[in-house]
């Protein structure tokens, strides 16, 4: 018998996950859209500042940056809340071993260096515990690689641009490359997270119905 088939008695009653999954996924998508707008602004690089193309580029860059910052802040909060609730549900619904204690669903995000790998360990164990087949989801690694990579790409591009000789085109070319890379990574992360969140909500809500919570 798979360990996910035996609920643990005496745990806090689990709560439905679908609404929170949708909210967290939406916030991740806001970040991705902001990054896409910033990448789109690179198509206007090289135009005179007073031109309509340059003005459009500044609007895209400013709007995209604002959306990205808001998306990252809101997604950070909602993903942590989602992960905490999903882990609490897993502890109430299943008997399964987790490599990290439940508190790491929150604490893992705030440990320097550790926040590069602790959250994904929590999600990997959570998926394995909640999946009726006990199998992992490859989307977990796609989400984490996309989120970490996207978070690093834009700052690296800006740093390279600032360090470049302003008389050459190397700086703008580097910024263009890294902003497009960030958009691709954040978009892949958004697709992957949506799949993870949807699957976890389905598995846990179905399990709640089976054990009459």
PDB file of N, CA and C in Angstrom, residues 146-184:
ATOM      1  N   UNK A 146      13.381  27.950 -13.820  1.00  0.00           N
ATOM      2  CA  UNK A 146      12.881  29.155 -14.476  1.00  0.00           C
ATOM      3  C   UNK A 146      12.790  30.336 -13.527  1.00  0.00           C
ATOM      4  N   UNK A 147      12.335  30.074 -12.294  1.00  0.00           N
ATOM      5  CA  UNK A 147      12.165  31.169 -11.334  1.00  0.00           C
ATOM      6  C   UNK A 147      13.515  31.722 -10.885  1.00  0.00           C
ATOM      7  N   UNK A 148      14.437  30.835 -10.527  1.00  0.00           N
ATOM      8  CA  UNK A 148      15.758  31.282 -10.099  1.00  0.00           C
ATOM      9  C   UNK A 148      16.501  31.950 -11.256  1.00  0.00           C
ATOM     10  N   UNK A 149      16.471  31.315 -12.420  1.00  0.00           N
ATOM     11  CA  UNK A 149      17.157  31.883 -13.577  1.00  0.00           C
ATOM     12  C   UNK A 149      16.591  33.223 -13.986  1.00  0.00           C
ATOM     13  N   UNK A 150      15.262  33.341 -13.996  1.00  0.00           N
ATOM     14  CA  UNK A 150      14.635  34.607 -14.354  1.00  0.00           C
ATOM     15  C   UNK A 150      14.960  35.706 -13.358  1.00  0.00           C
ATOM     16  N   UNK A 151      15.030  35.358 -12.079  1.00  0.00           N
ATOM     17  CA  UNK A 151      15.342  36.341 -11.044  1.00  0.00           C
ATOM     18  C   UNK A 151      16.770  36.866 -11.169  1.00  0.00           C
ATOM     19  N   UNK A 152      17.657  36.054 -11.736  1.00  0.00           N
ATOM     20  CA  UNK A 152      19.056  36.452 -11.876  1.00  0.00           C
ATOM     21  C   UNK A 152      19.350  37.124 -13.215  1.00  0.00           C
ATOM     22  N   UNK A 153      18.613  36.770 -14.258  1.00  0.00           N
ATOM     23  CA  UNK A 153      18.963  37.216 -15.610  1.00  0.00           C
ATOM     24  C   UNK A 153      18.911  38.729 -15.769  1.00  0.00           C
ATOM     25  N   UNK A 154      17.807  39.356 -15.358  1.00  0.00           N
ATOM     26  CA  UNK A 154      17.681  40.806 -15.551  1.00  0.00           C
ATOM     27  C   UNK A 154      18.740  41.591 -14.765  1.00  0.00           C
ATOM     28  N   UNK A 155      18.954  41.306 -13.470  1.00  0.00           N
ATOM     29  CA  UNK A 155      20.020  42.031 -12.750  1.00  0.00           C
ATOM     30  C   UNK A 155      21.397  41.850 -13.375  1.00  0.00           C
ATOM     31  N   UNK A 156      21.675  40.654 -13.871  1.00  0.00           N
ATOM     32  CA  UNK A 156      22.973  40.426 -14.522  1.00  0.00           C
ATOM     33  C   UNK A 156      23.082  41.291 -15.782  1.00  0.00           C
ATOM     34  N   UNK A 157      22.009  41.335 -16.557  1.00  0.00           N
ATOM     35  CA  UNK A 157      22.016  42.151 -17.767  1.00  0.00           C
ATOM     36  C   UNK A 157      22.232  43.621 -17.459  1.00  0.00           C
ATOM     37  N   UNK A 158      21.588  44.117 -16.410  1.00  0.00           N
ATOM     38  CA  UNK A 158      21.748  45.519 -16.023  1.00  0.00           C
ATOM     39  C   UNK A 158      23.184  45.781 -15.564  1.00  0.00           C
ATOM     40  N   UNK A 159      23.727  44.845 -14.775  1.00  0.00           N
ATOM     41  CA  UNK A 159      25.099  45.001 -14.284  1.00  0.00           C
ATOM     42  C   UNK A 159      26.095  45.019 -15.437  1.00  0.00           C
ATOM     43  N   UNK A 160      25.903  44.132 -16.406  1.00  0.00           N
ATOM     44  CA  UNK A 160      26.804  44.086 -17.565  1.00  0.00           C
ATOM     45  C   UNK A 160      26.701  45.383 -18.362  1.00  0.00           C
ATOM     46  N   UNK A 161      25.484  45.902 -18.506  1.00  0.00           N
ATOM     47  CA  UNK A 161      25.279  47.144 -19.249  1.00  0.00           C
ATOM     48  C   UNK A 161      25.984  48.312 -18.575  1.00  0.00           C
ATOM     49  N   UNK A 162      25.824  48.399 -17.257  1.00  0.00           N
ATOM     50  CA  UNK A 162      26.454  49.499 -16.526  1.00  0.00           C
ATOM     51  C   UNK A 162      27.974  49.412 -16.554  1.00  0.00           C
ATOM     52  N   UNK A 163      28.493  48.191 -16.642  1.00  0.00           N
ATOM     53  CA  UNK A 163      29.947  48.008 -16.644  1.00  0.00           C
ATOM     54  C   UNK A 163      30.553  48.164 -18.037  1.00  0.00           C
ATOM     55  N   UNK A 164      29.703  48.235 -19.062  1.00  0.00           N
ATOM     56  CA  UNK A 164      30.202  48.305 -20.439  1.00  0.00           C
ATOM     57  C   UNK A 164      30.566  49.733 -20.828  1.00  0.00           C
ATOM     58  N   UNK A 165      31.426  49.847 -21.806  1.00  0.00           N
ATOM     59  CA  UNK A 165      31.811  51.149 -22.345  1.00  0.00           C
ATOM     60  C   UNK A 165      30.600  51.761 -23.044  1.00  0.00           C
ATOM     61  N   UNK A 166      30.131  52.940 -22.620  1.00  0.00           N
ATOM     62  CA  UNK A 166      28.944  53.554 -23.236  1.00  0.00           C
ATOM     63  C   UNK A 166      29.116  53.883 -24.713  1.00  0.00           C
ATOM     64  N   UNK A 167      30.356  53.906 -25.206  1.00  0.00           N
ATOM     65  CA  UNK A 167      30.588  54.229 -26.616  1.00  0.00           C
ATOM     66  C   UNK A 167      30.419  53.009 -27.522  1.00  0.00           C
ATOM     67  N   UNK A 168      30.221  51.848 -26.951  1.00  0.00           N
ATOM     68  CA  UNK A 168      30.021  50.640 -27.742  1.00  0.00           C
ATOM     69  C   UNK A 168      28.572  50.183 -27.619  1.00  0.00           C
ATOM     70  N   UNK A 169      28.194  49.219 -28.444  1.00  0.00           N
ATOM     71  CA  UNK A 169      26.840  48.668 -28.406  1.00  0.00           C
ATOM     72  C   UNK A 169      26.768  47.404 -27.544  1.00  0.00           C
ATOM     73  N   UNK A 170      27.881  47.091 -26.880  1.00  0.00           N
ATOM     74  CA  UNK A 170      27.933  45.850 -26.114  1.00  0.00           C
ATOM     75  C   UNK A 170      26.934  45.861 -24.957  1.00  0.00           C
ATOM     76  N   UNK A 171      26.800  47.015 -24.282  1.00  0.00           N
ATOM     77  CA  UNK A 171      25.892  47.105 -23.138  1.00  0.00           C
ATOM     78  C   UNK A 171      24.447  46.851 -23.526  1.00  0.00           C
ATOM     79  N   UNK A 172      23.882  47.598 -24.488  1.00  0.00           N
ATOM     80  CA  UNK A 172      22.499  47.362 -24.903  1.00  0.00           C
ATOM     81  C   UNK A 172      22.267  45.946 -25.428  1.00  0.00           C
ATOM     82  N   UNK A 173      23.259  45.401 -26.143  1.00  0.00           N
ATOM     83  CA  UNK A 173      23.107  44.040 -26.662  1.00  0.00           C
ATOM     84  C   UNK A 173      23.021  43.040 -25.520  1.00  0.00           C
ATOM     85  N   UNK A 174      23.836  43.242 -24.481  1.00  0.00           N
ATOM     86  CA  UNK A 174      23.798  42.345 -23.330  1.00  0.00           C
ATOM     87  C   UNK A 174      22.473  42.475 -22.597  1.00  0.00           C
ATOM     88  N   UNK A 175      22.007  43.708 -22.419  1.00  0.00           N
ATOM     89  CA  UNK A 175      20.733  43.916 -21.735  1.00  0.00           C
ATOM     90  C   UNK A 175      19.594  43.260 -22.505  1.00  0.00           C
ATOM     91  N   UNK A 176      19.609  43.410 -23.832  1.00  0.00           N
ATOM     92  CA  UNK A 176      18.593  42.781 -24.660  1.00  0.00           C
ATOM     93  C   UNK A 176      18.597  41.263 -24.471  1.00  0.00           C
ATOM     94  N   UNK A 177      19.771  40.675 -24.517  1.00  0.00           N
ATOM     95  CA  UNK A 177      19.897  39.227 -24.383  1.00  0.00           C
ATOM     96  C   UNK A 177      19.357  38.748 -23.040  1.00  0.00           C
ATOM     97  N   UNK A 178      19.738  39.414 -21.957  1.00  0.00           N
ATOM     98  CA  UNK A 178      19.342  38.953 -20.625  1.00  0.00           C
ATOM     99  C   UNK A 178      17.868  39.217 -20.337  1.00  0.00           C
ATOM    100  N   UNK A 179      17.309  40.304 -20.875  1.00  0.00           N
ATOM    101  CA  UNK A 179      15.881  40.556 -20.667  1.00  0.00           C
ATOM    102  C   UNK A 179      15.035  39.532 -21.417  1.00  0.00           C
ATOM    103  N   UNK A 180      15.438  39.179 -22.622  1.00  0.00           N
ATOM    104  CA  UNK A 180      14.717  38.140 -23.364  1.00  0.00           C
ATOM    105  C   UNK A 180      14.851  36.801 -22.654  1.00  0.00           C
ATOM    106  N   UNK A 181      16.047  36.505 -22.157  1.00  0.00           N
ATOM    107  CA  UNK A 181      16.260  35.259 -21.415  1.00  0.00           C
ATOM    108  C   UNK A 181      15.381  35.220 -20.165  1.00  0.00           C
ATOM    109  N   UNK A 182      15.298  36.343 -19.439  1.00  0.00           N
ATOM    110  CA  UNK A 182      14.458  36.403 -18.244  1.00  0.00           C
ATOM    111  C   UNK A 182      12.997  36.141 -18.590  1.00  0.00           C
ATOM    112  N   UNK A 183      12.533  36.710 -19.707  1.00  0.00           N
ATOM    113  CA  UNK A 183      11.144  36.506 -20.116  1.00  0.00           C
ATOM    114  C   UNK A 183      10.860  35.039 -20.418  1.00  0.00           C
ATOM    115  N   UNK A 184      11.783  34.404 -21.117  1.00  0.00           N
ATOM    116  CA  UNK A 184      11.613  32.976 -21.441  1.00  0.00           C
ATOM    117  C   UNK A 184      11.591  32.136 -20.168  1.00  0.00           C
TER     118      UNK A 184
END
